[in-house]
Structure formats: structure tokens, C-alpha cells
Amino acid sequence: MAESDNIVVETAEKIFADLADPQTINNDKKDAWKAPLWQALSEAGLPRSWVPEDLGGSGASLADGFALLNAAGRFAIAVPLAETMLAGWLLAQAKIASPDGEMTVVPASPKDRITLNADGSLSGRARGVPFAKAARHFAVLVHGKDGVSIALVDAAKVRIEAGLNVGYDHSDAVTLDNVDPVTIKPAPNAFDQITLMLMGGVARSLQIAGALESMLDISVRYSNERVAFEKKISKFQAVQHNLARLAGESAAALAAATSAADAVANAKAFDDEIYLEAASAKIRCAEAAEKGGSIAHQVHGAIGFTMEHILHRYSLRALAWRDDFGSESHWAVELGRLVASRGADELWPLVASR
């Protein structure tokens, strides 16, 4: 999935290379790069990759969309591409057409709930919603007395409390107080909040894996350029050891994320196998983000911590993505509960078949 083996990824990587160069973005204090990048992505139909053509989207496969998210992670993209893709996917589950412009999903945490009132309005509060401040519409998962529904909500009708994650991207609190949705329809049978969290978790896992690939490339390149005691630091055994560890974390994250993505792309439903794959990927990629980021900064020394260097664009976003759609501790607990309730003997064939 890290290779450009399809037209979706090739198109995205060309746009990223032209308009999302990390060093150029890092030096742009006015964020003038965002509008041209988003326009190019929109013109290519990438934000609505997972929206079927009959609903106004590009109709790309889940596999192509996952590959796109991995590529976005390699560039540490700081626009709501992943969020708009997820929102379009969520709306499509209820056959709701996606509007133009930036979107995000609500809620983005397993513990938050949005409820459907008797008069058809929506109420509730969701914390840590990525890029809510930049979104024009929200795709909202709603709980009511008759089950789960999916709604399209105008962002102008909700209250947003601005916040930032550790990567300095918007992670906002969204409050709906008797808000009338633009459209609301029942969700498919068996579709619930866990399904949304698992899908979001796989997306974030792929982004983390992509960021780690770039952190490894940046660290290897720097070690071959930096000279200390009259030789390149890549020649020192300690640095070689750290780079090997970083490569291991990157490979483990990529393997876990792509395995989960492959399982989702080829599954007919979000069953126990998907649960195991997605939860495990989020846990392993979150661990890799912490360990890999630490190693990359150790290789760079003090220069890696400065705002002028691009490394923090990757390391901080990888750390921030750990908490979206359920933290590693949340999924570790839930995965343990699943194993305890079902038994390792029953679940092992699902793992072995992969």
C-alpha cells in the first residue's frame, strides 16, 4: 500500500508533492498553502473518494481510499482529507448525498453520543472532533429510540469550541442543541458506533504508518548528512541501532495497518475478524507512533525539536492521531473483553486465517 500502484494514489502523490511540500508548509506562517491544496484535491475528486457516483462522489474502492490515506500520512497532510472521506463514507451508508466542501464525522470518540429528540432535532456533545472548525457540514451518527440513524448537519447550526491537538491541528468540541439536520435516514442493520470507530481507527492507523515511513526516511537521510567527530553519524553503532529500531516500528505499523485495511476492504460486514484486525492495528500503530517518534528525535538531536525542522510535522501528528476514534488504551481494554467473552480458542482461527 505504500507503493503508487493505482491512479488514485498517483494523483494524490502528485498533488501532495506540488502543493504540500513539508518544508514549504513549515515556513508558511499564514497557511496560504491550504486553499490551493484543498482546491486541487477537490477537483481530483479525492475528498469524496468513498462516495458512490450516484451520490455525487468518485466511487473509488475502499482499498484505493485506504492507500490514499497512507499516502496522506507520508506527507503529514493537515487538511480534512481523511475526515471528509470518512464523512462521505458514513453518509453513503444511509444513501445520503455528500455536499461540496470540507466535512468531518461526529462523534469521533467511542464515549460520546448524539441523540435524536422526539421532534426530530439532534442534541449532544462530542469532544475531540478533528477539523470541526474547518468543516462546512458534519456527518453525524445519531442514537434514537428506534435505533441508529445517520444525519447530515450544517456546521453553521452547531456550537464549536475550538481546540488543538498536539500536532496543532483543530480538535474541537461540538455541541448540538436541538439542531435540525439537513437530512436524516436510518443506518443499515447492525451498523453502530463501534463500526464507525473501527473504520476511523483503520484510517488513522494508515496515516500513522505513513508518517512513520517518512520519519524513517528523514532520519536516515539526516544521519548520512550530519557529521560529528569527523564522520557521518550513520557510522556510529548507537545511531545504527536506533535507525534499525525505527525501521522495525515503521514496518510493524505498516503491516498492522495494511492488514486491517485489507480485511475491511474485502469484508461483507464488520464482524469479529474486522474487530480484531482494526483494534489490533490501532493499538500497534499507536505504540509505534510513540516509540518511533521518540527514536527519530533522538537521531536528530536538538535540531529535530525546533519549529524550523519538518520532523515535528510527522511525529506530533502521529501522536495526535493515536487518540482519534478511540485511544490505544480504549481498544486494548475492549479487545481484552472480546477475548475474555469469546475465548481465545474461538477467536484464534480468525487470526490464523489471515
CSV table of C-alpha atoms in Angstrom, one decimal:
chain,number,residue,atom,x,y,z
A,1,MET,CA,0.0,0.0,0.0
A,2,ALA,CA,3.0,2.3,0.3
A,3,GLU,CA,3.6,2.0,-3.4
A,4,SER,CA,2.0,4.1,-6.0
A,5,ASP,CA,0.2,1.2,-7.8
A,6,ASN,CA,-3.1,2.9,-8.7
A,7,ILE,CA,-4.3,6.1,-10.3
A,8,VAL,CA,-5.8,7.4,-7.1
A,9,VAL,CA,-2.6,7.3,-5.2
A,10,GLU,CA,-0.6,8.5,-8.1
A,11,THR,CA,-2.9,11.5,-8.5
A,12,ALA,CA,-2.7,12.3,-4.8
A,13,GLU,CA,1.0,12.0,-4.5
A,14,LYS,CA,1.5,14.4,-7.4
A,15,ILE,CA,-0.8,16.9,-5.7
A,16,PHE,CA,0.9,16.5,-2.4
A,17,ALA,CA,4.4,16.9,-4.0
A,18,ASP,CA,3.3,20.0,-5.8
A,19,LEU,CA,1.3,21.7,-3.2
A,20,ALA,CA,2.1,20.1,0.2
A,21,ASP,CA,5.8,20.1,0.4
A,22,PRO,CA,6.5,19.8,4.2
A,23,GLN,CA,9.3,22.4,4.3
A,24,THR,CA,7.3,24.9,2.3
A,25,ILE,CA,4.3,24.5,4.5
A,26,ASN,CA,6.5,24.7,7.6
A,27,ASN,CA,7.8,28.1,6.5
A,28,ASP,CA,4.3,29.4,5.6
A,29,LYS,CA,3.1,31.1,8.8
A,30,LYS,CA,-0.1,32.4,7.1
A,31,ASP,CA,-1.4,29.0,5.9
A,32,ALA,CA,-1.6,30.3,2.3
A,33,TRP,CA,-1.0,26.7,1.1
A,34,LYS,CA,-4.3,25.3,2.4
A,35,ALA,CA,-6.7,26.8,-0.2
A,36,PRO,CA,-4.8,25.7,-3.3
A,37,LEU,CA,-4.2,22.2,-1.9
A,38,TRP,CA,-7.8,21.7,-1.0
A,39,GLN,CA,-8.9,23.0,-4.4
A,40,ALA,CA,-6.6,20.6,-6.2
A,41,LEU,CA,-7.8,17.7,-4.0
A,42,SER,CA,-11.4,18.6,-4.6
A,43,GLU,CA,-11.0,19.0,-8.4
A,44,ALA,CA,-9.5,15.5,-8.5
A,45,GLY,CA,-12.5,14.1,-6.5
A,46,LEU,CA,-10.3,12.7,-3.7
A,47,PRO,CA,-12.2,14.0,-0.6
A,48,ARG,CA,-15.3,12.2,-1.9
A,49,SER,CA,-13.4,9.0,-2.9
A,50,TRP,CA,-15.7,6.8,-0.9
A,51,VAL,CA,-18.9,8.4,-2.1
A,52,PRO,CA,-20.6,6.4,-4.8
A,53,GLU,CA,-21.0,8.1,-8.2
A,54,ASP,CA,-24.8,8.1,-7.9
A,55,LEU,CA,-24.4,10.1,-4.7
A,56,GLY,CA,-22.1,12.6,-6.3
A,57,GLY,CA,-18.8,11.1,-5.5
A,58,SER,CA,-15.8,9.4,-7.2
A,59,GLY,CA,-16.8,5.9,-6.4
A,60,ALA,CA,-13.3,4.7,-5.6
A,61,SER,CA,-12.9,1.4,-3.8
A,62,LEU,CA,-12.2,1.1,-0.1
A,63,ALA,CA,-8.8,-0.3,-0.9
A,64,ASP,CA,-8.0,2.8,-3.1
A,65,GLY,CA,-9.2,5.1,-0.4
A,66,PHE,CA,-7.1,3.4,2.2
A,67,ALA,CA,-4.0,3.7,0.0
A,68,LEU,CA,-4.8,7.4,-0.4
A,69,LEU,CA,-4.8,7.8,3.4
A,70,ASN,CA,-1.5,6.1,3.8
A,71,ALA,CA,0.0,8.5,1.2
A,72,ALA,CA,-1.6,11.4,3.0
A,73,GLY,CA,0.2,10.2,6.2
A,74,ARG,CA,3.5,10.2,4.4
A,75,PHE,CA,3.1,13.9,3.7
A,76,ALA,CA,1.6,14.7,7.2
A,77,ILE,CA,-1.3,16.4,5.4
A,78,ALA,CA,-3.0,19.0,7.7
A,79,VAL,CA,-6.3,19.4,5.9
A,80,PRO,CA,-9.5,17.4,6.5
A,81,LEU,CA,-9.0,14.9,3.7
A,82,ALA,CA,-9.4,11.8,5.8
A,83,GLU,CA,-12.2,13.4,7.8
A,84,THR,CA,-14.2,14.3,4.6
A,85,MET,CA,-13.6,10.8,3.2
A,86,LEU,CA,-14.9,9.2,6.4
A,87,ALA,CA,-17.9,11.6,6.5
A,88,GLY,CA,-18.7,10.8,2.9
A,89,TRP,CA,-18.4,7.1,3.6
A,90,LEU,CA,-20.7,7.4,6.6
A,91,LEU,CA,-23.4,9.4,4.7
A,92,ALA,CA,-23.2,6.8,1.9
A,93,GLN,CA,-24.2,4.1,4.3
A,94,ALA,CA,-27.6,5.7,4.6
A,95,LYS,CA,-27.7,6.7,0.9
A,96,ILE,CA,-27.3,10.4,1.7
A,97,ALA,CA,-25.5,12.5,-1.0
A,98,SER,CA,-22.4,14.4,0.2
A,99,PRO,CA,-22.3,18.1,-0.2
A,100,ASP,CA,-19.3,20.1,-1.5
A,101,GLY,CA,-16.7,21.3,0.8
A,102,GLU,CA,-14.9,20.1,3.9
A,103,MET,CA,-16.7,17.7,6.3
A,104,THR,CA,-15.9,15.7,9.4
A,105,VAL,CA,-17.6,13.0,11.4
A,106,VAL,CA,-19.4,13.3,14.8
A,107,PRO,CA,-18.7,11.8,17.2
A,108,ALA,CA,-15.0,10.9,17.0
A,109,SER,CA,-14.8,9.2,20.4
A,110,PRO,CA,-16.5,5.9,21.5
A,111,LYS,CA,-17.8,7.5,24.7
A,112,ASP,CA,-19.7,10.5,23.1
A,113,ARG,CA,-23.3,10.2,22.0
A,114,ILE,CA,-25.6,12.3,19.8
A,115,THR,CA,-29.3,11.7,20.4
A,116,LEU,CA,-32.4,12.1,18.3
A,117,ASN,CA,-35.1,14.1,20.1
A,118,ALA,CA,-38.9,13.4,19.8
A,119,ASP,CA,-39.3,16.4,17.5
A,120,GLY,CA,-36.6,15.2,15.1
A,121,SER,CA,-33.9,17.5,16.3
A,122,LEU,CA,-30.4,16.4,17.5
A,123,SER,CA,-28.8,17.1,20.8
A,124,GLY,CA,-25.5,16.1,22.3
A,125,ARG,CA,-21.8,17.0,22.7
A,126,ALA,CA,-18.8,15.4,21.1
A,127,ARG,CA,-15.2,16.2,22.1
A,128,GLY,CA,-12.0,16.0,20.1
A,129,VAL,CA,-13.8,16.2,16.7
A,130,PRO,CA,-11.0,16.6,14.1
A,131,PHE,CA,-11.2,19.7,11.9
A,132,ALA,CA,-14.7,20.6,13.1
A,133,LYS,CA,-13.8,24.3,12.9
A,134,ALA,CA,-12.9,23.9,9.2
A,135,ALA,CA,-15.9,21.8,8.3
A,136,ARG,CA,-18.9,23.1,6.4
A,137,HIS,CA,-21.0,20.0,7.2
A,138,PHE,CA,-21.0,17.2,9.7
A,139,ALA,CA,-21.9,13.5,9.1
A,140,VAL,CA,-23.4,12.6,12.4
A,141,LEU,CA,-24.2,9.2,13.9
A,142,VAL,CA,-27.4,9.5,15.9
A,143,HIS,CA,-29.0,7.3,18.6
A,144,GLY,CA,-32.7,7.3,19.0
A,145,LYS,CA,-35.5,5.2,20.5
A,146,ASP,CA,-35.9,3.3,17.2
A,147,GLY,CA,-32.2,2.7,16.7
A,148,VAL,CA,-29.2,4.3,14.9
A,149,SER,CA,-29.6,6.9,12.2
A,150,ILE,CA,-27.1,8.9,10.1
A,151,ALA,CA,-27.6,12.7,9.6
A,152,LEU,CA,-26.2,15.5,7.6
A,153,VAL,CA,-25.8,18.6,9.7
A,154,ASP,CA,-25.0,22.2,8.6
A,155,ALA,CA,-21.9,23.2,10.6
A,156,ALA,CA,-23.3,26.8,11.0
A,157,LYS,CA,-26.1,25.5,13.2
A,158,VAL,CA,-23.9,23.9,15.9
A,159,ARG,CA,-21.7,25.4,18.6
A,160,ILE,CA,-18.0,24.7,18.2
A,161,GLU,CA,-15.4,25.2,21.0
A,162,ALA,CA,-12.1,25.5,19.2
A,163,GLY,CA,-9.2,23.3,20.4
A,164,LEU,CA,-5.9,22.0,19.2
A,165,ASN,CA,-4.3,18.6,19.4
A,166,VAL,CA,-0.6,18.0,20.0
A,167,GLY,CA,0.0,18.4,16.2
A,168,TYR,CA,-1.5,21.9,16.3
A,169,ASP,CA,-4.4,20.8,14.2
A,170,HIS,CA,-8.0,21.6,15.2
A,171,SER,CA,-9.6,19.1,17.6
A,172,ASP,CA,-12.8,20.8,18.6
A,173,ALA,CA,-15.7,20.2,20.9
A,174,VAL,CA,-19.1,20.2,19.0
A,175,THR,CA,-22.4,20.8,20.8
A,176,LEU,CA,-25.7,20.2,19.1
A,177,ASP,CA,-28.6,21.8,21.0
A,178,ASN,CA,-31.9,20.9,19.3
A,179,VAL,CA,-30.3,21.2,15.9
A,180,ASP,CA,-32.5,20.3,12.9
A,181,PRO,CA,-30.5,18.1,10.4
A,182,VAL,CA,-30.4,18.8,6.7
A,183,THR,CA,-31.2,15.1,6.1
A,184,ILE,CA,-31.5,12.1,8.4
A,185,LYS,CA,-32.0,8.5,7.4
A,186,PRO,CA,-31.9,5.1,9.3
A,187,ALA,CA,-28.5,3.4,9.4
A,188,PRO,CA,-28.2,-0.1,7.9
A,189,ASN,CA,-28.9,-3.1,10.1
A,190,ALA,CA,-26.1,-3.8,12.5
A,191,PHE,CA,-24.4,-0.5,11.8
A,192,ASP,CA,-23.4,1.2,15.1
A,193,GLN,CA,-21.0,3.5,16.7
A,194,ILE,CA,-18.4,0.7,17.1
A,195,THR,CA,-18.5,0.3,13.3
A,196,LEU,CA,-17.7,4.0,12.8
A,197,MET,CA,-14.9,3.9,15.4
A,198,LEU,CA,-13.3,0.9,13.8
A,199,MET,CA,-13.4,2.5,10.4
A,200,GLY,CA,-11.9,5.7,11.7
A,201,GLY,CA,-9.3,3.7,13.6
A,202,VAL,CA,-8.1,2.0,10.5
A,203,ALA,CA,-7.9,5.3,8.7
A,204,ARG,CA,-5.8,6.8,11.5
A,205,SER,CA,-3.6,3.6,11.6
A,206,LEU,CA,-2.8,4.0,7.9
A,207,GLN,CA,-1.9,7.7,8.4
A,208,ILE,CA,0.3,6.9,11.4
A,209,ALA,CA,2.1,4.2,9.3
A,210,GLY,CA,2.6,6.7,6.5
A,211,ALA,CA,4.1,9.3,8.9
A,212,LEU,CA,6.4,6.7,10.4
A,213,GLU,CA,7.7,5.8,6.9
A,214,SER,CA,8.6,9.5,6.3
A,215,MET,CA,10.2,9.8,9.8
A,216,LEU,CA,12.4,6.9,8.9
A,217,ASP,CA,13.4,8.4,5.5
A,218,ILE,CA,14.1,11.8,7.1
A,219,SER,CA,16.2,10.2,9.9
A,220,VAL,CA,18.2,8.0,7.5
A,221,ARG,CA,18.9,11.0,5.2
A,222,TYR,CA,19.9,13.2,8.1
A,223,SER,CA,22.2,10.6,9.6
A,224,ASN,CA,24.0,10.4,6.3
A,225,GLU,CA,24.4,14.2,6.1
A,226,ARG,CA,25.3,15.1,9.7
A,227,VAL,CA,29.0,14.9,10.6
A,228,ALA,CA,30.3,14.5,14.1
A,229,PHE,CA,33.8,13.8,15.2
A,230,GLU,CA,34.8,13.9,11.6
A,231,LYS,CA,32.5,11.2,10.3
A,232,LYS,CA,28.8,10.8,9.4
A,233,ILE,CA,26.7,9.9,12.5
A,234,SER,CA,25.2,7.0,10.4
A,235,LYS,CA,28.6,5.2,11.1
A,236,PHE,CA,28.1,5.2,14.8
A,237,GLN,CA,26.7,1.9,16.2
A,238,ALA,CA,24.3,3.6,18.5
A,239,VAL,CA,22.7,5.6,15.7
A,240,GLN,CA,22.6,2.5,13.5
A,241,HIS,CA,20.8,0.6,16.3
A,242,ASN,CA,18.3,3.4,16.7
A,243,LEU,CA,17.6,3.5,12.9
A,244,ALA,CA,17.1,-0.3,13.0
A,245,ARG,CA,14.6,0.1,15.8
A,246,LEU,CA,12.8,2.9,13.9
A,247,ALA,CA,12.6,0.7,10.8
A,248,GLY,CA,11.1,-2.1,12.9
A,249,GLU,CA,8.4,0.2,14.3
A,250,SER,CA,7.6,1.6,10.9
A,251,ALA,CA,7.4,-1.9,9.4
A,252,ALA,CA,5.2,-3.2,12.2
A,253,ALA,CA,2.8,-0.3,11.9
A,254,LEU,CA,2.6,-0.6,8.2
A,255,ALA,CA,1.9,-4.4,8.4
A,256,ALA,CA,-0.8,-4.0,11.0
A,257,ALA,CA,-2.5,-1.1,9.3
A,258,THR,CA,-2.5,-2.6,5.8
A,259,SER,CA,-3.7,-5.9,7.2
A,260,ALA,CA,-6.7,-4.2,8.8
A,261,ALA,CA,-7.4,-2.2,5.7
A,262,ASP,CA,-7.3,-5.3,3.5
A,263,ALA,CA,-9.7,-7.0,5.9
A,264,VAL,CA,-12.1,-4.2,5.8
A,265,ALA,CA,-11.9,-3.8,2.0
A,266,ASN,CA,-12.7,-7.4,1.5
A,267,ALA,CA,-15.3,-8.0,4.3
A,268,LYS,CA,-19.0,-8.1,3.8
A,269,ALA,CA,-19.7,-6.9,7.4
A,270,PHE,CA,-17.8,-5.5,10.4
A,271,ASP,CA,-17.6,-8.9,12.2
A,272,ASP,CA,-15.3,-10.2,14.9
A,273,GLU,CA,-12.5,-10.6,12.4
A,274,ILE,CA,-12.7,-6.9,11.5
A,275,TYR,CA,-12.8,-6.0,15.2
A,276,LEU,CA,-9.7,-8.0,15.9
A,277,GLU,CA,-7.8,-6.5,12.9
A,278,ALA,CA,-8.9,-2.9,13.4
A,279,ALA,CA,-8.4,-2.8,17.1
A,280,SER,CA,-5.1,-4.5,16.9
A,281,ALA,CA,-3.9,-2.1,14.2
A,282,LYS,CA,-4.9,0.9,16.2
A,283,ILE,CA,-3.1,-0.4,19.3
A,284,ARG,CA,0.1,-1.3,17.4
A,285,CYS,CA,0.3,1.8,15.4
A,286,ALA,CA,-0.3,4.0,18.4
A,287,GLU,CA,2.6,2.2,20.2
A,288,ALA,CA,4.8,2.7,17.1
A,289,ALA,CA,3.9,6.4,16.9
A,290,GLU,CA,5.2,6.9,20.4
A,291,LYS,CA,8.3,4.7,20.1
A,292,GLY,CA,9.1,5.7,16.5
A,293,GLY,CA,8.7,9.4,17.1
A,294,SER,CA,11.0,9.2,20.1
A,295,ILE,CA,13.7,7.4,18.2
A,296,ALA,CA,13.5,9.8,15.2
A,297,HIS,CA,14.0,12.8,17.5
A,298,GLN,CA,16.9,11.0,19.3
A,299,VAL,CA,18.6,10.6,15.9
A,300,HIS,CA,18.2,14.3,15.1
A,301,GLY,CA,19.2,15.6,18.5
A,302,ALA,CA,18.2,19.2,19.3
A,303,ILE,CA,17.6,20.2,15.7
A,304,GLY,CA,14.6,17.8,15.5
A,305,PHE,CA,12.8,19.7,18.2
A,306,THR,CA,12.9,23.1,16.5
A,307,MET,CA,9.9,24.5,14.7
A,308,GLU,CA,12.1,25.1,11.7
A,309,HIS,CA,12.7,21.4,11.1
A,310,ILE,CA,10.0,19.3,9.4
A,311,LEU,CA,10.3,16.3,11.7
A,312,HIS,CA,7.8,17.5,14.2
A,313,ARG,CA,5.1,17.8,11.5
A,314,TYR,CA,5.2,14.0,11.4
A,315,SER,CA,5.9,13.0,14.9
A,316,LEU,CA,3.3,15.3,16.6
A,317,ARG,CA,0.6,14.4,14.1
A,318,ALA,CA,1.3,10.7,14.6
A,319,LEU,CA,1.0,11.2,18.3
A,320,ALA,CA,-2.3,13.1,17.9
A,321,TRP,CA,-3.8,10.5,15.6
A,322,ARG,CA,-3.4,7.9,18.4
A,323,ASP,CA,-6.4,9.3,20.3
A,324,ASP,CA,-8.9,9.8,17.5
A,325,PHE,CA,-11.7,7.2,17.2
A,326,GLY,CA,-10.5,5.5,20.5
A,327,SER,CA,-7.1,5.6,22.1
A,328,GLU,CA,-4.9,2.6,22.3
A,329,SER,CA,-5.8,2.0,25.9
A,330,HIS,CA,-9.5,2.0,25.0
A,331,TRP,CA,-9.1,-0.6,22.3
A,332,ALA,CA,-6.7,-2.7,24.4
A,333,VAL,CA,-9.4,-2.9,27.1
A,334,GLU,CA,-12.2,-3.6,24.5
A,335,LEU,CA,-10.1,-6.2,22.8
A,336,GLY,CA,-9.4,-7.9,26.1
A,337,ARG,CA,-13.1,-8.0,26.8
A,338,LEU,CA,-13.8,-9.6,23.5
A,339,VAL,CA,-11.2,-12.3,24.0
A,340,ALA,CA,-12.4,-12.9,27.5
A,341,SER,CA,-16.0,-13.2,26.4
A,342,ARG,CA,-15.5,-15.3,23.3
A,343,GLY,CA,-12.4,-17.3,24.3
A,344,ALA,CA,-9.0,-17.5,22.6
A,345,ASP,CA,-9.9,-20.9,21.1
A,346,GLU,CA,-12.8,-19.4,19.3
A,347,LEU,CA,-11.1,-16.3,18.0
A,348,TRP,CA,-7.7,-17.8,17.1
A,349,PRO,CA,-9.0,-19.3,13.8
A,350,LEU,CA,-10.0,-15.8,12.7
A,351,VAL,CA,-6.4,-14.6,13.3
A,352,ALA,CA,-4.8,-17.8,11.8
A,353,SER,CA,-6.9,-17.4,8.6
A,354,ARG,CA,-5.2,-14.1,7.9
